[in-house]
Coordinates of C-alpha atoms in Angstrom, one line a residue:
M10 CA 0.0 0.0 0.0
E11 CA 1.1 3.5 -0.8
K12 CA 1.3 5.9 2.2
S13 CA -2.2 7.0 3.3
N14 CA -3.5 10.0 1.4
G15 CA -5.9 11.0 4.1
L16 CA -8.9 10.2 2.0
R17 CA -11.6 7.6 2.8
V18 CA -13.9 6.0 0.2
I19 CA -17.3 4.6 1.2
M20 CA -18.3 1.4 -0.7
F21 CA -21.7 -0.2 -0.8
P22 CA -21.7 -3.5 -2.7
L23 CA -24.9 -5.1 -4.0
P24 CA -25.1 -8.4 -2.0
L25 CA -24.9 -10.8 -5.0
Q26 CA -21.8 -12.9 -5.6
G27 CA -21.2 -11.5 -9.1
C28 CA -21.5 -7.9 -7.9
L29 CA -19.6 -8.4 -4.6
N30 CA -16.4 -9.7 -6.2
P31 CA -15.7 -6.7 -8.4
M32 CA -16.5 -4.2 -5.6
I33 CA -14.1 -5.9 -3.2
Q34 CA -11.4 -6.0 -6.0
L35 CA -11.9 -2.3 -6.6
A36 CA -11.6 -1.7 -2.8
K37 CA -8.3 -3.5 -2.8
I38 CA -7.0 -1.5 -5.7
L39 CA -8.0 1.8 -4.1
H40 CA -6.5 0.8 -0.8
S41 CA -3.2 0.0 -2.5
R42 CA -3.3 3.6 -3.8
G43 CA -3.5 5.1 -0.4
F44 CA -7.3 5.4 0.2
S45 CA -8.9 4.1 3.4
I46 CA -11.9 1.9 2.8
T47 CA -15.2 1.6 4.6
V48 CA -17.6 -1.0 3.3
I49 CA -21.2 -0.7 4.2
H50 CA -23.0 -3.9 3.6
T51 CA -26.3 -5.7 4.1
R52 CA -26.8 -8.6 6.6
F53 CA -27.9 -10.7 3.5
N54 CA -24.8 -12.2 1.8
A55 CA -22.5 -10.2 4.0
P56 CA -18.8 -10.2 2.9
K57 CA -16.3 -12.0 5.1
A58 CA -14.7 -9.2 7.0
S59 CA -11.9 -11.3 8.4
S60 CA -10.6 -11.9 4.8
H61 CA -10.0 -8.1 4.5
P62 CA -8.6 -6.9 7.8
L63 CA -7.5 -3.5 6.4
F64 CA -11.0 -2.4 5.6
T65 CA -13.7 -1.2 8.0
F66 CA -17.0 -3.1 7.6
L67 CA -20.3 -1.7 8.8
E68 CA -23.4 -3.9 8.6
I69 CA -26.9 -2.5 8.1
P70 CA -30.3 -4.4 8.4
D71 CA -31.9 -5.1 5.0
G72 CA -35.4 -6.3 6.1
L73 CA -35.4 -9.4 4.0
S74 CA -37.2 -12.4 5.4
E75 CA -35.7 -15.9 5.1
A76 CA -38.2 -16.7 2.3
E77 CA -37.3 -13.5 0.5
E78 CA -33.6 -14.3 0.7
K79 CA -34.3 -17.7 -1.0
N80 CA -36.6 -16.3 -3.7
P81 CA -35.0 -17.0 -7.1
D82 CA -36.4 -13.7 -8.6
V83 CA -33.2 -11.6 -8.5
N84 CA -35.0 -8.5 -9.8
L85 CA -37.5 -8.7 -7.0
T86 CA -34.7 -9.1 -4.4
I87 CA -33.0 -6.0 -5.8
T88 CA -36.2 -4.0 -5.7
L89 CA -36.9 -5.0 -2.1
L90 CA -33.4 -4.2 -1.0
N91 CA -33.7 -0.7 -2.6
Q92 CA -36.9 -0.1 -0.6
R93 CA -35.8 -1.5 2.7
C94 CA -32.2 -0.3 2.9
V95 CA -33.0 3.4 2.5
S96 CA -33.3 4.4 6.2
P97 CA -30.5 2.2 7.6
F98 CA -28.1 3.2 4.9
R99 CA -28.9 6.9 5.2
D100 CA -28.5 6.8 9.0
T101 CA -25.1 5.0 8.7
L102 CA -23.8 7.3 6.0
T103 CA -24.9 10.5 7.7
K104 CA -23.2 9.4 10.9
L105 CA -20.0 8.8 9.0
L106 CA -20.1 12.2 7.5
Q107 CA -20.5 14.0 10.8
P108 CA -17.5 16.2 11.6
A109 CA -15.1 14.6 14.2
D110 CA -15.0 15.9 17.7
S111 CA -11.3 16.8 17.7
E112 CA -11.0 16.5 21.4
T113 CA -12.3 13.0 21.6
E114 CA -11.7 11.5 18.1
G115 CA -8.7 13.3 16.8
A116 CA -8.3 14.3 13.2
K117 CA -10.7 12.4 10.9
E118 CA -10.0 11.4 7.3
R119 CA -12.0 13.2 4.7
I120 CA -14.7 11.1 3.0
T121 CA -14.2 11.8 -0.6
C122 CA -17.0 9.8 -2.3
L123 CA -19.5 7.0 -2.3
I124 CA -18.9 4.1 -4.7
D125 CA -21.8 1.7 -5.1
D126 CA -23.4 -0.6 -7.7
T127 CA -25.5 0.8 -10.5
Q128 CA -28.4 -1.3 -9.2
W129 CA -28.5 0.7 -5.9
I130 CA -31.0 3.3 -7.3
F131 CA -32.0 5.1 -4.0
T132 CA -28.4 6.2 -3.3
Q133 CA -28.1 8.9 -6.0
S134 CA -30.6 11.3 -4.5
L135 CA -29.3 10.6 -1.0
A136 CA -25.7 11.3 -2.0
K137 CA -26.7 14.5 -3.8
S138 CA -28.6 15.7 -0.6
L139 CA -25.4 15.1 1.4
N140 CA -23.2 16.8 -1.2
L141 CA -21.3 13.6 -1.6
P142 CA -20.1 12.5 -5.1
R143 CA -21.3 9.1 -6.2
L144 CA -19.5 6.8 -8.6
V145 CA -21.2 3.6 -9.8
V146 CA -19.8 0.2 -10.6
S147 CA -21.1 -2.2 -13.3
A148 CA -20.0 -5.9 -13.0
S149 CA -21.0 -6.6 -16.6
N150 CA -19.2 -5.9 -19.8
V151 CA -20.0 -2.6 -21.5
S152 CA -22.0 -4.0 -24.4
F153 CA -24.4 -5.7 -22.0
F154 CA -24.7 -2.7 -19.8
L155 CA -25.7 -0.6 -22.8
G156 CA -27.9 -3.2 -24.4
H157 CA -29.9 -4.2 -21.4
F158 CA -31.6 -0.8 -21.3
S159 CA -33.4 -1.9 -24.6
I160 CA -35.1 -4.8 -22.8
P161 CA -38.5 -2.9 -22.2
Q162 CA -38.9 -2.2 -25.9
L163 CA -37.8 -5.8 -26.8
R164 CA -40.2 -7.5 -24.3
P165 CA -43.2 -7.4 -26.7
L166 CA -41.2 -9.6 -29.1
T167 CA -41.4 -12.5 -26.6
Y168 CA -45.2 -12.5 -26.8
L169 CA -45.0 -13.6 -30.4
P170 CA -44.2 -17.2 -31.4
L171 CA -40.6 -17.5 -32.7
Q172 CA -40.3 -19.4 -35.9
D173 CA -37.3 -21.8 -36.4
S174 CA -36.1 -19.7 -39.4
E175 CA -36.0 -16.6 -37.1
K176 CA -34.0 -18.1 -34.2
D177 CA -30.6 -17.0 -35.4
D178 CA -31.7 -13.6 -36.6
P179 CA -29.6 -10.8 -35.0
V180 CA -31.2 -8.3 -32.6
E181 CA -30.2 -4.9 -33.9
E182 CA -31.0 -3.2 -30.6
F183 CA -28.8 -5.6 -28.6
P184 CA -25.9 -6.9 -30.6
P185 CA -24.5 -9.5 -30.9
L186 CA -27.5 -11.3 -29.4
R187 CA -29.8 -13.4 -31.6
K188 CA -33.6 -13.6 -31.2
K189 CA -33.4 -17.0 -29.5
D190 CA -31.1 -15.4 -26.9
I191 CA -33.7 -12.6 -26.2
Y192 CA -36.4 -15.2 -25.6
R193 CA -34.2 -17.0 -23.1
L194 CA -32.9 -13.9 -21.5
L195 CA -36.5 -12.6 -20.8
D196 CA -37.9 -16.1 -19.9
G197 CA -38.9 -15.8 -16.3
E198 CA -37.8 -12.1 -16.0
S199 CA -40.6 -10.2 -14.4
E200 CA -41.7 -6.8 -15.6
T201 CA -40.4 -5.5 -12.3
L202 CA -37.2 -5.3 -14.3
D203 CA -38.5 -2.7 -16.7
A204 CA -39.1 -0.1 -13.9
L205 CA -35.7 -1.0 -12.4
L206 CA -33.9 -0.4 -15.6
N207 CA -35.4 3.0 -16.2
L208 CA -34.2 4.1 -12.7
I209 CA -30.7 2.6 -13.2
Y210 CA -30.4 4.5 -16.5
K211 CA -31.4 7.8 -14.9
T212 CA -29.3 7.5 -11.7
T213 CA -26.3 6.4 -13.7
K214 CA -26.6 9.5 -15.9
A215 CA -26.8 11.6 -12.8
S216 CA -23.7 10.0 -11.1
S217 CA -20.2 11.4 -11.0
G218 CA -18.8 8.5 -13.1
L219 CA -19.2 4.9 -14.2
I220 CA -16.6 2.2 -13.5
F221 CA -16.3 -1.1 -15.4
V222 CA -14.1 -3.1 -13.0
S223 CA -13.6 -6.1 -15.3
C224 CA -13.6 -4.7 -18.8
S225 CA -11.1 -2.8 -20.9
E226 CA -10.9 -1.0 -24.2
E227 CA -9.4 -4.2 -25.7
L228 CA -12.5 -6.2 -24.8
D229 CA -15.3 -3.7 -25.7
H230 CA -13.9 -0.7 -27.5
D231 CA -16.9 0.3 -29.6
A232 CA -19.4 -0.1 -26.7
L233 CA -17.2 2.2 -24.6
I234 CA -17.3 4.9 -27.3
Q235 CA -21.1 4.6 -27.4
A236 CA -21.4 4.6 -23.6
R237 CA -19.5 7.9 -23.3
Q238 CA -21.9 9.4 -25.8
D239 CA -25.0 8.1 -24.1
F240 CA -24.2 8.9 -20.5
Q241 CA -22.0 12.0 -20.7
V242 CA -20.2 11.1 -17.4
P243 CA -16.6 10.0 -17.0
I244 CA -16.2 6.3 -17.7
F245 CA -13.4 4.2 -16.4
A246 CA -12.7 0.7 -17.9
I247 CA -10.0 -0.5 -15.5
G248 CA -10.1 -4.3 -15.8
P249 CA -9.8 -7.2 -15.7
S250 CA -9.0 -5.9 -12.2
H251 CA -8.5 -9.3 -10.5
N252 CA -5.2 -9.5 -12.2
R253 CA -3.8 -6.8 -10.0
F254 CA -3.9 -8.9 -6.9
T255 CA -3.3 -12.5 -5.9
A256 CA -6.6 -14.3 -5.3
S257 CA -8.2 -13.7 -1.9
S258 CA -11.5 -14.8 -0.6
T259 CA -14.5 -12.8 -1.8
S260 CA -16.6 -15.9 -2.3
L261 CA -19.8 -16.4 -0.3
L262 CA -19.1 -20.2 -0.5
A263 CA -16.2 -22.1 1.0
P264 CA -13.8 -23.4 -1.7
D265 CA -12.5 -27.0 -1.6
E266 CA -8.7 -26.4 -1.5
T267 CA -8.0 -30.1 -2.4
C268 CA -8.5 -29.1 -6.0
I269 CA -5.0 -27.8 -6.4
P270 CA -3.1 -30.9 -5.2
W271 CA -5.3 -32.9 -7.5
L272 CA -4.5 -30.7 -10.4
D273 CA -0.8 -30.9 -9.6
K274 CA -0.9 -34.6 -10.5
Q275 CA -2.4 -34.0 -14.0
E276 CA -0.6 -33.3 -17.3
D277 CA -0.3 -29.8 -18.7
K278 CA -3.5 -28.5 -20.4
S279 CA -5.2 -31.8 -20.0
V280 CA -8.1 -31.0 -17.6
I281 CA -11.5 -29.5 -18.5
Y282 CA -12.8 -27.3 -15.6
V283 CA -16.6 -27.3 -15.3
S284 CA -18.5 -24.7 -13.2
F285 CA -21.8 -23.0 -13.7
G286 CA -21.3 -20.3 -11.2
S287 CA -23.2 -19.2 -8.1
V288 CA -26.7 -18.7 -9.5
A289 CA -27.6 -21.2 -12.3
T290 CA -29.6 -24.3 -11.5
I291 CA -30.0 -27.5 -13.6
K292 CA -32.4 -30.5 -13.5
E293 CA -31.4 -33.9 -12.4
S294 CA -31.7 -35.1 -16.0
E295 CA -29.2 -32.4 -17.0
L296 CA -26.8 -33.3 -14.2
L297 CA -26.7 -36.8 -15.6
E298 CA -26.1 -35.6 -19.2
V299 CA -23.2 -33.5 -18.0
A300 CA -21.8 -36.5 -16.0
W301 CA -22.1 -38.9 -18.9
G302 CA -20.6 -36.3 -21.3
L303 CA -17.6 -35.8 -19.0
R304 CA -17.1 -39.6 -18.6
N305 CA -17.5 -40.4 -22.3
S306 CA -14.9 -37.8 -23.2
E307 CA -12.3 -39.8 -21.3
Q308 CA -10.5 -36.5 -20.4
P309 CA -9.6 -35.5 -16.9
F310 CA -12.0 -33.0 -15.4
L311 CA -12.6 -30.9 -12.3
W312 CA -16.4 -30.4 -11.9
V313 CA -17.9 -27.9 -9.5
V314 CA -21.5 -28.7 -8.4
R315 CA -22.7 -26.1 -6.0
V316 CA -24.9 -27.3 -3.1
G317 CA -28.5 -26.5 -4.2
A318 CA -27.5 -26.2 -7.9
V319 CA -29.6 -29.3 -8.8
V320 CA -33.3 -28.6 -8.6
G321 CA -35.0 -30.8 -6.0
A322 CA -31.7 -32.3 -4.8
E323 CA -29.2 -31.5 -2.1
W324 CA -26.1 -32.2 -4.2
I325 CA -25.2 -35.0 -6.7
E326 CA -27.2 -38.0 -5.2
A327 CA -29.0 -38.4 -8.5
I328 CA -25.8 -39.8 -10.1
P329 CA -25.9 -43.6 -9.8
E330 CA -23.1 -45.2 -7.7
E331 CA -21.8 -47.1 -10.7
L332 CA -21.5 -43.9 -12.8
M333 CA -19.9 -42.1 -9.9
E334 CA -17.2 -44.7 -9.6
R335 CA -16.5 -44.3 -13.3
L336 CA -16.3 -40.5 -12.9
K337 CA -13.8 -40.8 -10.1
E338 CA -11.4 -42.7 -12.5
K339 CA -10.8 -39.5 -14.5
G340 CA -12.1 -36.6 -12.5
K341 CA -12.9 -34.8 -9.3
V342 CA -16.2 -33.4 -8.2
V343 CA -16.3 -30.6 -5.6
K344 CA -18.9 -28.3 -4.1
W345 CA -16.9 -25.1 -4.8
A346 CA -13.5 -24.3 -6.1
P347 CA -10.9 -21.5 -5.7
Q348 CA -11.6 -20.5 -9.3
Q349 CA -8.7 -18.0 -9.9
D350 CA -6.2 -20.5 -8.6
V351 CA -7.7 -23.2 -10.8
L352 CA -7.7 -21.2 -14.0
K353 CA -4.1 -20.2 -13.4
H354 CA -3.0 -23.9 -13.0
R355 CA -0.9 -25.3 -15.8
A356 CA -3.1 -28.5 -16.0
I357 CA -6.3 -26.6 -17.1
G358 CA -6.9 -26.9 -20.8
G359 CA -10.4 -25.6 -21.1
Y360 CA -13.4 -24.3 -19.2
L361 CA -17.0 -25.5 -19.6
S362 CA -18.6 -22.3 -18.3
H363 CA -21.9 -20.5 -17.7
N364 CA -20.2 -17.4 -18.9
G365 CA -20.8 -15.0 -16.1
W366 CA -18.7 -11.9 -16.9
N367 CA -16.4 -12.4 -13.9
S368 CA -15.7 -16.0 -15.0
T369 CA -15.3 -15.0 -18.6
A370 CA -12.8 -12.2 -17.8
E371 CA -10.9 -14.5 -15.5
S372 CA -10.7 -17.2 -18.2
I373 CA -9.4 -14.7 -20.8
S374 CA -6.8 -13.4 -18.3
E375 CA -5.4 -16.9 -17.9
G376 CA -5.7 -17.8 -21.6
V377 CA -8.1 -20.7 -21.0
P378 CA -10.4 -21.4 -24.0
M379 CA -14.1 -22.0 -23.2
I380 CA -17.0 -24.2 -23.9
C381 CA -20.0 -21.9 -23.5
L382 CA -23.3 -23.0 -21.8
P383 CA -25.0 -19.7 -20.7
F384 CA -28.1 -19.9 -18.5
V385 CA -29.3 -16.4 -17.6
W386 CA -29.0 -12.6 -18.0
D387 CA -25.7 -11.3 -19.4
Q388 CA -24.3 -14.9 -19.9
M389 CA -26.0 -15.1 -23.4
L390 CA -24.2 -12.0 -24.6
N391 CA -20.9 -13.0 -23.1
A392 CA -21.0 -16.4 -24.8
R393 CA -21.7 -14.7 -28.2
F394 CA -18.6 -12.5 -27.6
V395 CA -16.5 -15.6 -26.7
C396 CA -17.5 -17.7 -29.7
E397 CA -18.3 -15.2 -32.5
K398 CA -16.4 -12.0 -31.8
W399 CA -13.2 -13.2 -30.2
M400 CA -13.5 -16.9 -31.5
V401 CA -11.9 -18.3 -28.4
G402 CA -14.6 -20.9 -27.5
L403 CA -17.2 -23.4 -28.6
H404 CA -21.0 -22.8 -28.1
L405 CA -23.3 -25.6 -26.9
E406 CA -26.3 -23.5 -27.8
N407 CA -28.2 -24.7 -24.7
R408 CA -27.7 -28.3 -25.7
I409 CA -27.1 -30.1 -22.4
E410 CA -26.7 -33.5 -24.0
R411 CA -23.9 -36.0 -23.3
N412 CA -22.9 -36.4 -26.9
E413 CA -22.6 -32.6 -27.5
I414 CA -20.6 -32.2 -24.3
D415 CA -18.3 -35.1 -25.2
R416 CA -17.8 -33.8 -28.7
A417 CA -17.0 -30.2 -27.5
I418 CA -14.5 -31.4 -24.9
R419 CA -12.7 -33.6 -27.4
C420 CA -12.7 -30.9 -30.0
L421 CA -11.2 -28.3 -27.6
L422 CA -8.6 -30.5 -26.0
L423 CA -7.6 -32.9 -28.8
E424 CA -8.4 -31.6 -32.3
A425 CA -6.9 -29.0 -34.7
E426 CA -9.9 -26.7 -34.2
G427 CA -9.3 -26.6 -30.5
E428 CA -5.6 -25.8 -31.1
A429 CA -6.6 -22.9 -33.3
I430 CA -9.0 -21.6 -30.6
R431 CA -6.1 -21.9 -28.1
E432 CA -3.9 -19.8 -30.2
R433 CA -6.5 -17.1 -30.6
M434 CA -7.0 -17.1 -26.8
K435 CA -3.3 -16.8 -26.3
L436 CA -3.3 -13.6 -28.4
L437 CA -6.3 -12.2 -26.6
K438 CA -4.7 -12.9 -23.2
E439 CA -1.6 -11.0 -24.3
K440 CA -3.6 -8.1 -25.6
V441 CA -5.7 -7.8 -22.4
G442 CA -2.7 -8.3 -20.2
A443 CA -0.9 -5.4 -22.0
S444 CA -3.8 -3.1 -21.1
L445 CA -2.9 -3.4 -17.4
E446 CA 0.8 -2.6 -17.9
E447 CA 2.1 1.0 -17.7
N448 CA 0.5 3.2 -20.3
G449 CA -1.9 0.4 -21.3
S450 CA -5.6 1.5 -21.6
A451 CA -6.7 -0.1 -18.3
Y452 CA -3.7 1.3 -16.5
R453 CA -4.4 4.8 -17.8
S454 CA -8.1 4.5 -16.9
L455 CA -7.2 3.5 -13.3
E456 CA -4.9 6.5 -13.0
D457 CA -7.7 8.8 -14.2
L458 CA -10.1 7.2 -11.7
V459 CA -7.6 7.8 -8.8
D460 CA -7.2 11.4 -9.9
Q461 CA -11.0 11.8 -10.1
I462 CA -11.5 10.5 -6.6
K463 CA -8.8 12.7 -5.2
S464 CA -10.3 15.8 -6.9
F465 CA -13.7 15.5 -5.2

């Protein structure tokens, strides 16, 4: 850490795994540049304070019941949090901003700004009333952030039957998605989302700046140009930011550390890593298709199956004992993994991924080609980028079938097409890595962000 600059930043992460990780990464970056960090967080999905002893953590009540915490409707959860956190957050922030009593507290660091998630929509008016600059963080890539504001106008499309001949038609309002992606993206998404998006757009435009923690010019150049035109606020693309620090625990789940000794015993670039992230769920029948696909490929694998990821099951008890014994011959199944350490490992040759943006950016940073099986939200767009724009992966197109999984794994690890994909991924890794080096685009953007925060 640089010498303290006497400035403190207040950070307020949204309590979802995919949003919490980038916020804590940003906190570590700013702390390394001399800023003191206070993290205000909800009781729901509270970050592990003991993993970050140099930060100050303040918990506020969020008013969610146990049933509401388990509700799979993420948009409803975000809406409820925005309603119920107003008073406790205002009280906590106001107290922090009170002048220090010099006789009892000594000199107090100056709070320079609030940094929170774009989806915290109540905080903009509060920050303005307190004369506190507010910067917002997006955990997605820039193209998805821009495109997802078109969802309300695209929603009527999903009320019409989609003909087979139309499935692969591009969606001009939301490139590079196809019509079949839009139908999947909006399937199950409540119209609560439309009102939320309108408020996110307005409060982002009213903010003092927009930060993309895991994206850079090299990954989404054209969308950044468009975003600067649309929002007319400073935009900082400083990522993939996880590369600036060794991995540390921001996971809400405990990783199985036996992964690494197991990988140590495998040959270079021989293992397919399989993980569908912290949100996606699959049916028991789909679990079995993945299991058979991995076994039939006859390639070593490390498979993460999160507790609760299989609908109606505790874990993997639906896999018959005989198949489980055959899986153990080639692979390892765990409940959670230290993903950054896994992707860095020399033994990993490919990643069968749900394509959440954090996972996609981490895979690119380590040069690991992907097999794409997106489930929800921005994952559909990320998979299109991986397979069609950067051409560093294979797309399963929602086919959770043993033969398709077997074919894709063999292609990626053993065939000439897979080798060509690996070479393109190597070049993309180098390009993105260079952006973090001195005078690279992400490096310069971070310098601009630091200067901006100091100027408040």
